[in-house]
CSV table of C-alpha atoms in Angstrom, one decimal:
chain,number,residue,atom,x,y,z
A,932,MET,CA,90.1,100.5,121.3
A,933,LYS,CA,92.2,98.6,118.8
A,934,ASN,CA,93.9,100.0,115.7
A,935,ILE,CA,93.7,97.4,112.9
A,936,LEU,CA,95.5,96.7,109.6
A,937,LEU,CA,93.7,94.3,107.3
A,938,LEU,CA,95.6,93.0,104.3
A,939,GLY,CA,93.9,92.3,101.0
A,940,SER,CA,91.7,93.8,98.3
A,941,GLY,CA,88.8,91.4,97.6
A,942,GLY,CA,85.2,90.7,98.6
A,943,ARG,CA,86.6,88.7,101.6
A,944,GLU,CA,88.4,91.8,102.8
A,945,HIS,CA,85.3,94.0,102.4
A,946,ALA,CA,83.3,91.5,104.5
A,947,LEU,CA,86.1,91.3,107.1
A,948,SER,CA,86.3,95.1,107.2
A,949,LEU,CA,82.5,95.4,107.9
A,950,SER,CA,82.7,92.9,110.7
A,951,LEU,CA,85.7,94.5,112.3
A,952,ALA,CA,84.4,98.0,112.0
A,953,SER,CA,81.1,97.1,113.6
A,954,SER,CA,82.8,96.2,116.9
A,955,LYS,CA,82.7,98.6,119.8
A,956,LEU,CA,86.4,97.7,120.2
A,957,CYS,CA,87.5,99.0,116.8
A,958,GLY,CA,89.6,102.1,116.7
A,959,ARG,CA,91.2,103.0,113.4
A,960,LEU,CA,90.8,100.5,110.6
A,961,PHE,CA,93.3,100.5,107.7
A,962,ILE,CA,92.9,98.2,104.6
A,963,ALA,CA,95.9,97.5,102.3
A,964,PRO,CA,95.4,98.0,99.5
A,965,GLY,CA,91.6,97.6,99.8
A,966,ASN,CA,88.9,98.5,97.1
A,967,ALA,CA,86.1,100.9,96.5
A,968,GLY,CA,83.9,99.1,99.1
A,969,THR,CA,86.5,99.0,101.9
A,970,ALA,CA,87.2,102.8,101.4
A,971,GLU,CA,83.7,103.4,102.8
A,972,VAL,CA,84.4,101.3,105.9
A,973,GLY,CA,88.0,102.3,106.8
A,974,THR,CA,91.1,103.9,105.3
A,975,ASN,CA,92.6,102.3,102.2
A,976,VAL,CA,96.4,102.5,102.2
A,977,ASN,CA,98.7,101.8,99.2
A,978,LEU,CA,100.7,98.9,100.6
A,979,ASN,CA,101.6,95.7,98.9
A,980,PRO,CA,100.7,92.7,101.2
A,981,ILE,CA,104.0,91.0,100.3
A,982,ASP,CA,106.1,94.1,101.0
A,983,PHE,CA,107.0,93.0,104.5
A,984,GLU,CA,109.3,95.9,105.3
A,985,ALA,CA,106.7,98.4,104.3
A,986,ILE,CA,104.0,96.7,106.4
A,987,ALA,CA,106.3,96.6,109.4
A,988,GLY,CA,107.0,100.3,109.1
A,989,PHE,CA,103.3,101.1,108.7
A,990,ILE,CA,102.5,99.1,111.9
A,991,VAL,CA,105.0,101.1,113.9
A,992,ASP,CA,104.0,104.5,112.4
A,993,ASN,CA,100.3,104.0,113.0
A,994,ALA,CA,100.3,102.2,116.4
A,995,ILE,CA,98.7,99.1,114.9
A,996,ASP,CA,97.5,96.6,117.6
A,997,LEU,CA,96.1,93.9,115.3
A,998,LEU,CA,97.1,92.6,111.9
A,999,VAL,CA,94.5,90.5,110.0
A,1000,CYS,CA,95.8,88.8,106.9
A,1001,GLY,CA,93.2,88.1,104.2
A,1002,PRO,CA,95.0,86.4,101.3
A,1003,GLU,CA,97.3,83.4,101.5
A,1004,GLU,CA,100.4,84.6,99.7
A,1005,PRO,CA,101.9,86.8,102.5
A,1006,LEU,CA,101.4,83.9,104.9
A,1007,VAL,CA,103.0,81.3,102.7
A,1008,LYS,CA,105.9,83.7,102.1
A,1009,GLY,CA,106.4,84.2,105.9
A,1010,LEU,CA,104.8,87.5,106.9
A,1011,ARG,CA,104.2,86.4,110.5
A,1012,ASP,CA,107.8,85.2,110.8
A,1013,HIS,CA,109.2,88.5,109.5
A,1014,LEU,CA,107.1,90.6,111.8
A,1015,GLU,CA,107.8,88.4,114.9
A,1016,HIS,CA,111.5,89.0,114.3
A,1017,THR,CA,111.1,92.8,113.8
A,1018,PRO,CA,112.1,94.8,116.9
A,1019,GLY,CA,109.3,96.9,118.3
A,1020,LEU,CA,106.4,94.6,117.1
A,1021,GLU,CA,106.4,92.1,120.0
A,1022,ASN,CA,103.0,93.2,121.2
A,1023,VAL,CA,101.2,93.3,117.8
A,1024,GLY,CA,98.6,90.5,117.5
A,1025,ILE,CA,98.6,88.7,114.2
A,1026,ILE,CA,95.7,86.7,112.7
A,1027,GLY,CA,97.4,84.3,110.3
A,1028,PRO,CA,99.9,81.4,110.8
A,1029,GLY,CA,103.7,81.5,110.3
A,1030,LYS,CA,105.4,79.9,107.3
A,1031,ALA,CA,105.4,76.5,108.9
A,1032,GLY,CA,101.6,76.4,109.5
A,1033,ALA,CA,100.8,78.0,106.1
A,1034,GLN,CA,102.3,74.9,104.5
A,1035,LEU,CA,98.9,73.4,105.0
A,1036,GLU,CA,97.9,75.6,102.0
A,1037,GLY,CA,101.2,76.3,100.5
A,1038,SER,CA,102.2,72.7,99.8
A,1039,LYS,CA,99.6,70.1,98.8
A,1040,ASP,CA,102.3,67.4,99.4
A,1041,PHE,CA,102.9,68.6,102.9
A,1042,SER,CA,99.2,68.7,103.7
A,1043,LYS,CA,98.6,65.2,102.4
A,1044,ARG,CA,101.5,63.8,104.4
A,1045,PHE,CA,100.2,65.7,107.5
A,1046,MET,CA,96.8,64.1,107.1
A,1047,GLN,CA,98.3,60.7,106.6
A,1048,ARG,CA,100.4,61.1,109.8
A,1049,HIS,CA,97.3,62.1,111.9
A,1050,SER,CA,94.8,59.7,110.3
A,1051,ILE,CA,92.7,62.5,108.9
A,1052,PRO,CA,90.4,61.1,106.1
A,1053,THR,CA,91.4,62.3,102.6
A,1054,ALA,CA,91.7,60.8,99.1
A,1055,SER,CA,94.5,58.3,98.4
A,1056,TYR,CA,97.4,59.9,96.5
A,1057,ARG,CA,101.0,59.8,95.4
A,1058,SER,CA,103.4,62.6,94.8
A,1059,PHE,CA,106.0,62.9,92.1
A,1060,GLN,CA,108.9,65.3,91.7
A,1061,HIS,CA,109.8,67.1,88.4
A,1062,ASN,CA,112.6,64.6,87.8
A,1063,GLN,CA,110.1,61.7,88.1
A,1064,LEU,CA,108.1,62.5,85.0
A,1065,GLU,CA,108.2,59.0,83.4
A,1066,ASP,CA,107.2,57.4,86.7
A,1067,ALA,CA,104.3,59.9,87.0
A,1068,LEU,CA,103.1,59.2,83.5
A,1069,GLU,CA,103.2,55.5,84.1
A,1070,TYR,CA,101.2,55.9,87.3
A,1071,VAL,CA,98.6,58.1,85.6
A,1072,ALA,CA,98.2,55.7,82.7
A,1073,GLN,CA,97.2,52.9,85.0
A,1074,HIS,CA,95.1,55.0,87.5
A,1075,PRO,CA,91.2,54.7,87.6
A,1076,LEU,CA,89.3,57.7,86.2
A,1077,PRO,CA,88.5,60.4,87.0
A,1078,ILE,CA,91.9,61.4,88.4
A,1079,VAL,CA,92.9,64.7,90.2
A,1080,LEU,CA,96.2,66.4,89.5
A,1081,LYS,CA,97.4,69.1,91.9
A,1082,ALA,CA,100.4,71.4,91.6
A,1083,ASP,CA,102.1,71.3,95.0
A,1084,GLY,CA,102.4,75.1,95.5
A,1085,LEU,CA,100.2,78.2,95.0
A,1086,ALA,CA,99.2,78.5,91.4
A,1087,ALA,CA,96.6,81.4,91.4
A,1088,GLY,CA,93.7,79.0,91.7
A,1089,LYS,CA,94.7,77.2,88.4
A,1090,GLY,CA,96.7,74.3,89.9
A,1091,VAL,CA,94.0,71.7,90.3
A,1092,VAL,CA,92.8,69.7,87.3
A,1093,ILE,CA,90.2,66.9,87.3
A,1094,CYS,CA,90.9,64.7,84.3
A,1095,GLU,CA,88.1,62.5,82.9
A,1096,ASP,CA,90.2,60.5,80.4
A,1097,THR,CA,93.7,59.1,80.4
A,1098,PRO,CA,95.1,61.1,77.4
A,1099,THR,CA,94.1,64.4,79.1
A,1100,ALA,CA,95.6,63.2,82.4
A,1101,ILE,CA,98.9,62.3,80.6
A,1102,THR,CA,99.1,65.6,78.8
A,1103,THR,CA,98.3,67.6,82.0
A,1104,THR,CA,100.8,65.6,84.0
A,1105,ARG,CA,103.6,66.4,81.5
A,1106,PHE,CA,102.4,70.1,81.3
A,1107,MET,CA,102.6,70.5,85.1
A,1108,LEU,CA,105.9,68.6,85.8
A,1109,GLU,CA,107.6,70.4,82.9
A,1110,GLY,CA,107.1,73.7,84.6
A,1111,ALA,CA,103.6,75.0,83.8
A,1112,PHE,CA,103.4,76.8,87.2
A,1113,GLY,CA,107.1,77.3,87.8
A,1114,GLU,CA,108.2,76.1,91.3
A,1115,ALA,CA,104.6,75.5,92.3
A,1116,SER,CA,104.5,72.4,90.0
A,1117,ASN,CA,108.0,71.1,90.8
A,1118,THR,CA,106.0,68.5,92.8
A,1119,LEU,CA,102.7,67.0,91.5
A,1120,VAL,CA,100.2,65.4,93.8
A,1121,ILE,CA,98.0,62.8,92.0
A,1122,GLU,CA,94.8,61.9,93.9
A,1123,SER,CA,91.9,59.6,93.5
A,1124,PHE,CA,88.6,61.3,92.7
A,1125,LEU,CA,86.1,61.6,95.5
A,1126,LYS,CA,82.4,61.9,94.4
A,1127,GLY,CA,80.0,63.7,96.7
A,1128,THR,CA,78.9,67.2,97.8
A,1129,GLU,CA,81.6,69.7,98.7
A,1130,LEU,CA,81.4,72.2,101.5
A,1131,SER,CA,83.7,74.6,103.3
A,1132,VAL,CA,84.2,74.6,107.1
A,1133,PHE,CA,86.1,77.3,109.0
A,1134,VAL,CA,87.7,77.6,112.4
A,1135,LEU,CA,89.6,80.3,114.2
A,1136,THR,CA,92.3,78.9,116.4
A,1137,ASP,CA,95.0,80.0,118.8
A,1138,GLY,CA,96.8,76.8,118.3
A,1139,LYS,CA,95.3,75.1,121.3
A,1140,GLU,CA,91.5,75.8,121.1
A,1141,ALA,CA,89.3,76.5,118.1
A,1142,ILE,CA,85.9,78.2,117.5
A,1143,VAL,CA,83.9,76.8,114.6
A,1144,LEU,CA,82.5,79.5,112.4
A,1145,PRO,CA,79.5,79.2,110.1
A,1146,GLU,CA,80.0,76.7,107.2
A,1147,ALA,CA,79.2,77.4,103.5
A,1148,LYS,CA,79.0,75.7,100.1
A,1149,ASP,CA,80.7,77.6,97.3
A,1150,TYR,CA,80.2,77.2,93.5
A,1151,LYS,CA,83.5,77.1,91.6
A,1152,ARG,CA,82.5,76.6,87.9
A,1153,ILE,CA,81.8,79.6,85.7
A,1154,TYR,CA,78.5,78.4,84.2
A,1155,ASP,CA,75.2,77.1,85.5
A,1156,GLY,CA,75.0,73.4,86.3
A,1157,ASP,CA,78.7,73.4,87.4
A,1158,LYS,CA,79.9,73.6,83.8
A,1159,GLY,CA,82.9,75.3,82.3
A,1160,PRO,CA,86.3,76.1,83.9
A,1161,ASN,CA,87.0,76.6,87.6
A,1162,THR,CA,87.0,80.1,89.0
A,1163,GLY,CA,87.8,81.7,92.3
A,1164,GLY,CA,84.2,81.2,93.2
A,1165,MET,CA,80.9,82.3,91.6
A,1166,GLY,CA,78.7,82.3,94.8
A,1167,ALA,CA,78.1,80.6,98.1
A,1168,VAL,CA,75.3,79.7,100.5
A,1169,SER,CA,75.3,79.3,104.3
A,1170,PRO,CA,74.2,77.2,106.2
A,1171,VAL,CA,74.7,73.9,104.5
A,1172,PRO,CA,71.7,71.7,105.5
A,1173,PHE,CA,73.4,68.3,105.7
A,1174,PHE,CA,76.2,69.7,108.0
A,1175,GLU,CA,74.0,69.5,111.1
A,1176,GLY,CA,73.8,66.6,113.5
A,1177,GLU,CA,75.9,63.5,113.0
A,1178,PHE,CA,77.9,64.8,110.0
A,1179,ARG,CA,79.0,67.9,112.0
A,1180,GLU,CA,80.2,65.6,114.8
A,1181,LYS,CA,82.1,63.5,112.4
A,1182,VAL,CA,83.9,66.6,111.0
A,1183,LEU,CA,84.8,67.7,114.5
A,1184,GLN,CA,86.1,64.4,115.7
A,1185,LYS,CA,87.7,63.1,112.6
A,1186,ILE,CA,89.0,66.3,111.0
A,1187,ILE,CA,89.0,69.5,113.0
A,1188,HIS,CA,90.3,68.1,116.4
A,1189,PRO,CA,93.0,65.9,114.8
A,1190,THR,CA,94.2,68.9,112.7
A,1191,ILE,CA,94.6,71.2,115.8
A,1192,HIS,CA,96.1,68.4,117.8
A,1193,GLY,CA,98.4,67.4,114.9
A,1194,LEU,CA,99.8,70.9,114.6
A,1195,LYS,CA,100.4,71.2,118.3
A,1196,ALA,CA,102.1,67.7,118.4
A,1197,GLU,CA,104.4,68.7,115.6
A,1198,GLY,CA,105.4,71.9,117.3
A,1199,ILE,CA,103.8,74.1,114.6
A,1200,PRO,CA,102.4,77.3,116.2
A,1201,TYR,CA,99.2,78.2,114.5
A,1202,ILE,CA,97.2,81.4,115.2
A,1203,GLY,CA,94.5,82.2,112.6
A,1204,PHE,CA,92.0,80.7,110.4
A,1205,ILE,CA,91.9,77.2,109.0
A,1206,PHE,CA,89.7,76.5,106.0
A,1207,PHE,CA,88.7,72.9,105.6
A,1208,GLY,CA,87.6,72.1,102.0
A,1209,LEU,CA,85.5,69.0,102.6
A,1210,ILE,CA,83.5,66.6,100.6
A,1211,ASN,CA,80.5,64.5,101.9
A,1212,GLN,CA,80.9,61.1,100.4
A,1213,ASP,CA,78.0,58.8,101.5
A,1214,GLY,CA,77.8,60.5,104.8
A,1215,GLU,CA,81.5,60.5,105.6
A,1216,PRO,CA,83.7,63.7,105.5
A,1217,TYR,CA,87.0,63.8,103.6
A,1218,VAL,CA,89.5,66.7,103.3
A,1219,ILE,CA,90.0,67.9,99.8
A,1220,GLU,CA,92.3,70.8,100.8
A,1221,TYR,CA,93.3,73.1,103.6
A,1222,ASN,CA,93.6,76.8,103.3
A,1223,ALA,CA,95.4,79.1,105.8
A,1224,ARG,CA,92.8,81.8,105.6
A,1225,LEU,CA,89.1,82.4,105.0
A,1226,GLY,CA,87.6,81.6,101.6
A,1227,ASP,CA,86.2,83.9,99.0
A,1228,PRO,CA,83.3,84.1,98.3
A,1229,GLU,CA,82.4,82.0,101.4
A,1230,THR,CA,83.4,84.8,103.8
A,1231,GLU,CA,80.8,87.1,102.2
A,1232,ALA,CA,78.2,84.5,103.2
A,1233,ILE,CA,79.4,83.4,106.6
A,1234,LEU,CA,80.3,86.6,108.3
A,1235,PRO,CA,76.9,88.3,107.9
A,1236,ARG,CA,75.5,85.3,109.8
A,1237,LEU,CA,77.9,85.5,112.7
A,1238,ASN,CA,76.1,86.6,115.9
A,1239,GLU,CA,79.2,87.5,117.9
A,1240,ASP,CA,81.7,90.4,118.0
A,1241,PHE,CA,84.2,89.3,115.4
A,1242,LEU,CA,86.9,91.6,116.6
A,1243,ASP,CA,86.5,90.3,120.1
A,1244,LEU,CA,87.0,86.8,118.8
A,1245,CYS,CA,90.2,87.9,117.1
A,1246,ILE,CA,91.5,89.5,120.3
A,1247,GLU,CA,90.7,86.3,122.2
A,1248,THR,CA,92.6,84.4,119.6
A,1249,VAL,CA,95.8,86.4,119.6
A,1250,SER,CA,95.8,86.6,123.4
A,1251,GLY,CA,95.5,82.8,123.7
A,1252,LYS,CA,92.1,83.0,125.6
A,1253,LEU,CA,90.0,81.2,123.0
A,1254,LYS,CA,87.5,78.6,124.2
A,1255,SER,CA,86.6,75.7,121.9
A,1256,ARG,CA,83.0,75.9,120.8
A,1257,VAL,CA,80.7,76.5,117.9
A,1258,ALA,CA,80.2,80.2,117.2
A,1259,GLU,CA,76.8,81.8,117.8
A,1260,VAL,CA,75.1,82.4,114.5
A,1261,LYS,CA,71.9,84.0,113.3
A,1262,PRO,CA,69.3,81.5,112.0
A,1263,ASP,CA,69.1,83.4,108.7
A,1264,VAL,CA,70.1,81.8,105.4
A,1265,ALA,CA,72.7,83.7,103.4
A,1266,THR,CA,72.9,83.5,99.6
A,1267,THR,CA,75.9,85.2,97.8
A,1268,VAL,CA,76.0,85.7,94.1
A,1269,MET,CA,79.2,86.9,92.4
A,1270,LEU,CA,79.1,89.3,89.6
A,1271,VAL,CA,82.0,88.9,87.2
A,1272,SER,CA,83.6,90.5,84.2
A,1273,GLU,CA,82.8,89.0,80.8
A,1274,GLY,CA,85.7,86.7,79.8
A,1275,TYR,CA,86.5,85.7,83.4
A,1276,PRO,CA,88.3,83.4,84.3
A,1277,GLY,CA,90.2,84.1,81.1
A,1278,ALA,CA,91.0,87.6,79.8
A,1279,TYR,CA,88.7,90.4,80.6
A,1280,GLU,CA,88.6,94.2,80.4
A,1281,LYS,CA,88.9,96.5,83.4
A,1282,GLY,CA,87.7,100.1,83.9
A,1283,ARG,CA,84.0,99.7,83.1
A,1284,LYS,CA,81.8,102.0,85.1
A,1285,ILE,CA,79.4,100.3,87.7
A,1286,GLU,CA,76.0,101.8,88.2
A,1287,PHE,CA,74.0,101.1,91.3
A,1288,SER,CA,70.3,101.5,92.0
A,1289,THR,CA,68.0,100.4,94.8
A,1290,ALA,CA,64.6,99.7,93.2
A,1291,SER,CA,63.3,97.8,96.2
A,1292,ASN,CA,63.2,98.5,99.9
A,1293,VAL,CA,63.4,94.8,100.4
A,1294,THR,CA,66.8,94.4,98.8
A,1295,LYS,CA,68.0,97.6,100.5
A,1296,ASP,CA,67.3,96.3,104.0
A,1297,THR,CA,68.3,92.7,103.5
A,1298,SER,CA,71.1,92.5,101.0
A,1299,ILE,CA,74.8,93.6,101.1
A,1300,ARG,CA,77.0,94.7,98.2
A,1301,LEU,CA,80.5,93.5,98.9
A,1302,HIS,CA,83.1,94.9,96.6
A,1303,SER,CA,85.8,92.5,95.2
A,1304,GLY,CA,87.5,93.8,92.0
A,1305,THR,CA,86.5,97.5,92.1
A,1306,LEU,CA,88.3,100.8,92.0
A,1307,LEU,CA,87.2,104.2,93.1
A,1308,ALA,CA,88.0,106.8,90.4
A,1309,PRO,CA,87.0,110.4,89.8
A,1310,GLU,CA,84.3,109.2,87.3
A,1311,GLY,CA,82.8,106.7,89.8
A,1312,THR,CA,83.3,103.1,90.8
A,1313,LEU,CA,85.0,101.0,88.1
A,1314,THR,CA,85.5,97.3,87.5
A,1315,ASN,CA,89.1,96.3,88.4
A,1316,GLY,CA,89.1,92.5,88.4
A,1317,GLY,CA,87.5,89.3,87.2
A,1318,ARG,CA,85.2,89.0,90.2
A,1319,VAL,CA,83.7,92.4,90.6
A,1320,LEU,CA,81.0,92.3,93.3
A,1321,ALA,CA,79.4,89.8,95.7
A,1322,ILE,CA,75.8,90.3,96.4
A,1323,THR,CA,74.7,88.7,99.7
A,1324,ALA,CA,71.1,88.4,100.9
A,1325,LEU,CA,69.9,87.3,104.3
A,1326,ALA,CA,66.4,85.9,104.9
A,1327,SER,CA,64.6,83.4,107.2
A,1328,ASN,CA,64.7,80.6,104.5
A,1329,ALA,CA,66.7,79.6,101.5
A,1330,HIS,CA,64.0,80.4,98.9
A,1331,GLU,CA,63.5,84.0,100.2
A,1332,SER,CA,67.3,84.6,100.6
A,1333,ARG,CA,67.9,83.4,97.0
A,1334,ALA,CA,65.0,85.6,95.6
A,1335,ILE,CA,66.3,88.7,97.4
A,1336,ALA,CA,69.9,88.1,96.2
A,1337,TYR,CA,68.9,87.8,92.6
A,1338,ARG,CA,66.6,90.9,92.8
A,1339,ALA,CA,69.6,92.8,94.2
A,1340,VAL,CA,71.8,91.5,91.3
A,1341,GLU,CA,69.5,93.3,88.9
A,1342,GLU,CA,70.2,96.6,90.7
A,1343,VAL,CA,73.9,96.6,89.7
A,1344,SER,CA,74.9,97.2,86.1
A,1345,PHE,CA,78.1,97.3,84.1
A,1346,THR,CA,79.1,96.4,80.6
A,1347,GLY,CA,79.8,92.7,80.4
A,1348,LYS,CA,78.2,91.7,83.8
A,1349,CYS,CA,78.0,88.0,84.1
A,1350,PHE,CA,76.7,85.7,86.9
A,1351,ARG,CA,75.4,82.2,87.6
A,1352,ASN,CA,71.6,81.8,87.9
A,1353,ASP,CA,71.6,78.6,90.0
A,1354,ILE,CA,73.4,79.5,93.2
A,1355,GLY,CA,71.8,77.5,96.1
A,1356,LEU,CA,69.3,75.6,93.9
A,1357,ASP,CA,70.9,72.2,94.5
A,1358,LEU,CA,70.4,72.5,98.3
A,1359,MET,CA,66.7,73.2,98.1
């Protein structure tokens, strides 16, 4: 039996906690800091995921065998490195790369150069430092449209802007390089725009071998029809129909294998998840971005489809016994719809009471409510974030999965509840 500490507080972590707790190998499960949903699965603990000393102390005091890091910030800031150099923690398994590997997500410039070195298909680009503003402006003014501007570092999901016209591109370039996101935009990556259908592919790797998890397509814009500002994600579907067959093989041979081999060749140990943000352009896969963790809300769609013991996979990973393969998955289709607070991704109110009902046995048996921005209070479950709940439904086909998900959406109510009505429609 393994005692586990899971870091994070979103829908991703609720989905992870359910998968970990369902294993016969799971002993005590702690989630830091967790939410109202994870409190029903394990024990929430008041730990800040970037307070490395407190995390190390908790691991020792509670005989933790496995640490699973949900969000990216602790990884980019060196959580693994800190714990590996803390006496007494030598035998603790950690799912999440060290600071060097987390650069794949933490630095857009590093990831682009990495892809270039290993001939991994991605959009053409140039990078500019904060002291190269005039050069960057000249480059943008002459670049074909649309053009993609990316802050090099973590910018809370706001550091990528697609510009449709040159004046906007010039204004945004100046805005970023003059410090819009602090150190995160000291370097600006300017990319050519790739047109196609996006998807998310995930692997779990021990640095030598990798298991390919279910793929998903997420929906980033706030409004139906992919309109409005980007969000952390308004929903997801899994599987993605066009991923099968030849396209999957291209992703494996041109992107996944070269990434794992590239990390190994450069002497970068990597134990954990790699999220490949891809685009299908005329049947060819290109990397838009790497993440050093699972996605949100994709996790809420892919883990319910996994037909293997997730904790066992994590144990194989940290022990270096992983075998490269595609994970066994259920044939079901998953549709995830995110319920968000009115005003998101801008300003929104917290503390609104959430009411739940189960009007239909169909939704009760085939849908899952995954808490994201929620808080358990004496008066009940309250909203505590922009993205509040993820509703995931499983069914034998996309039409039924989608119908069940939206029926389940109606069984949750809170003041200012908003959601997209078109999740999954484009894949039908």
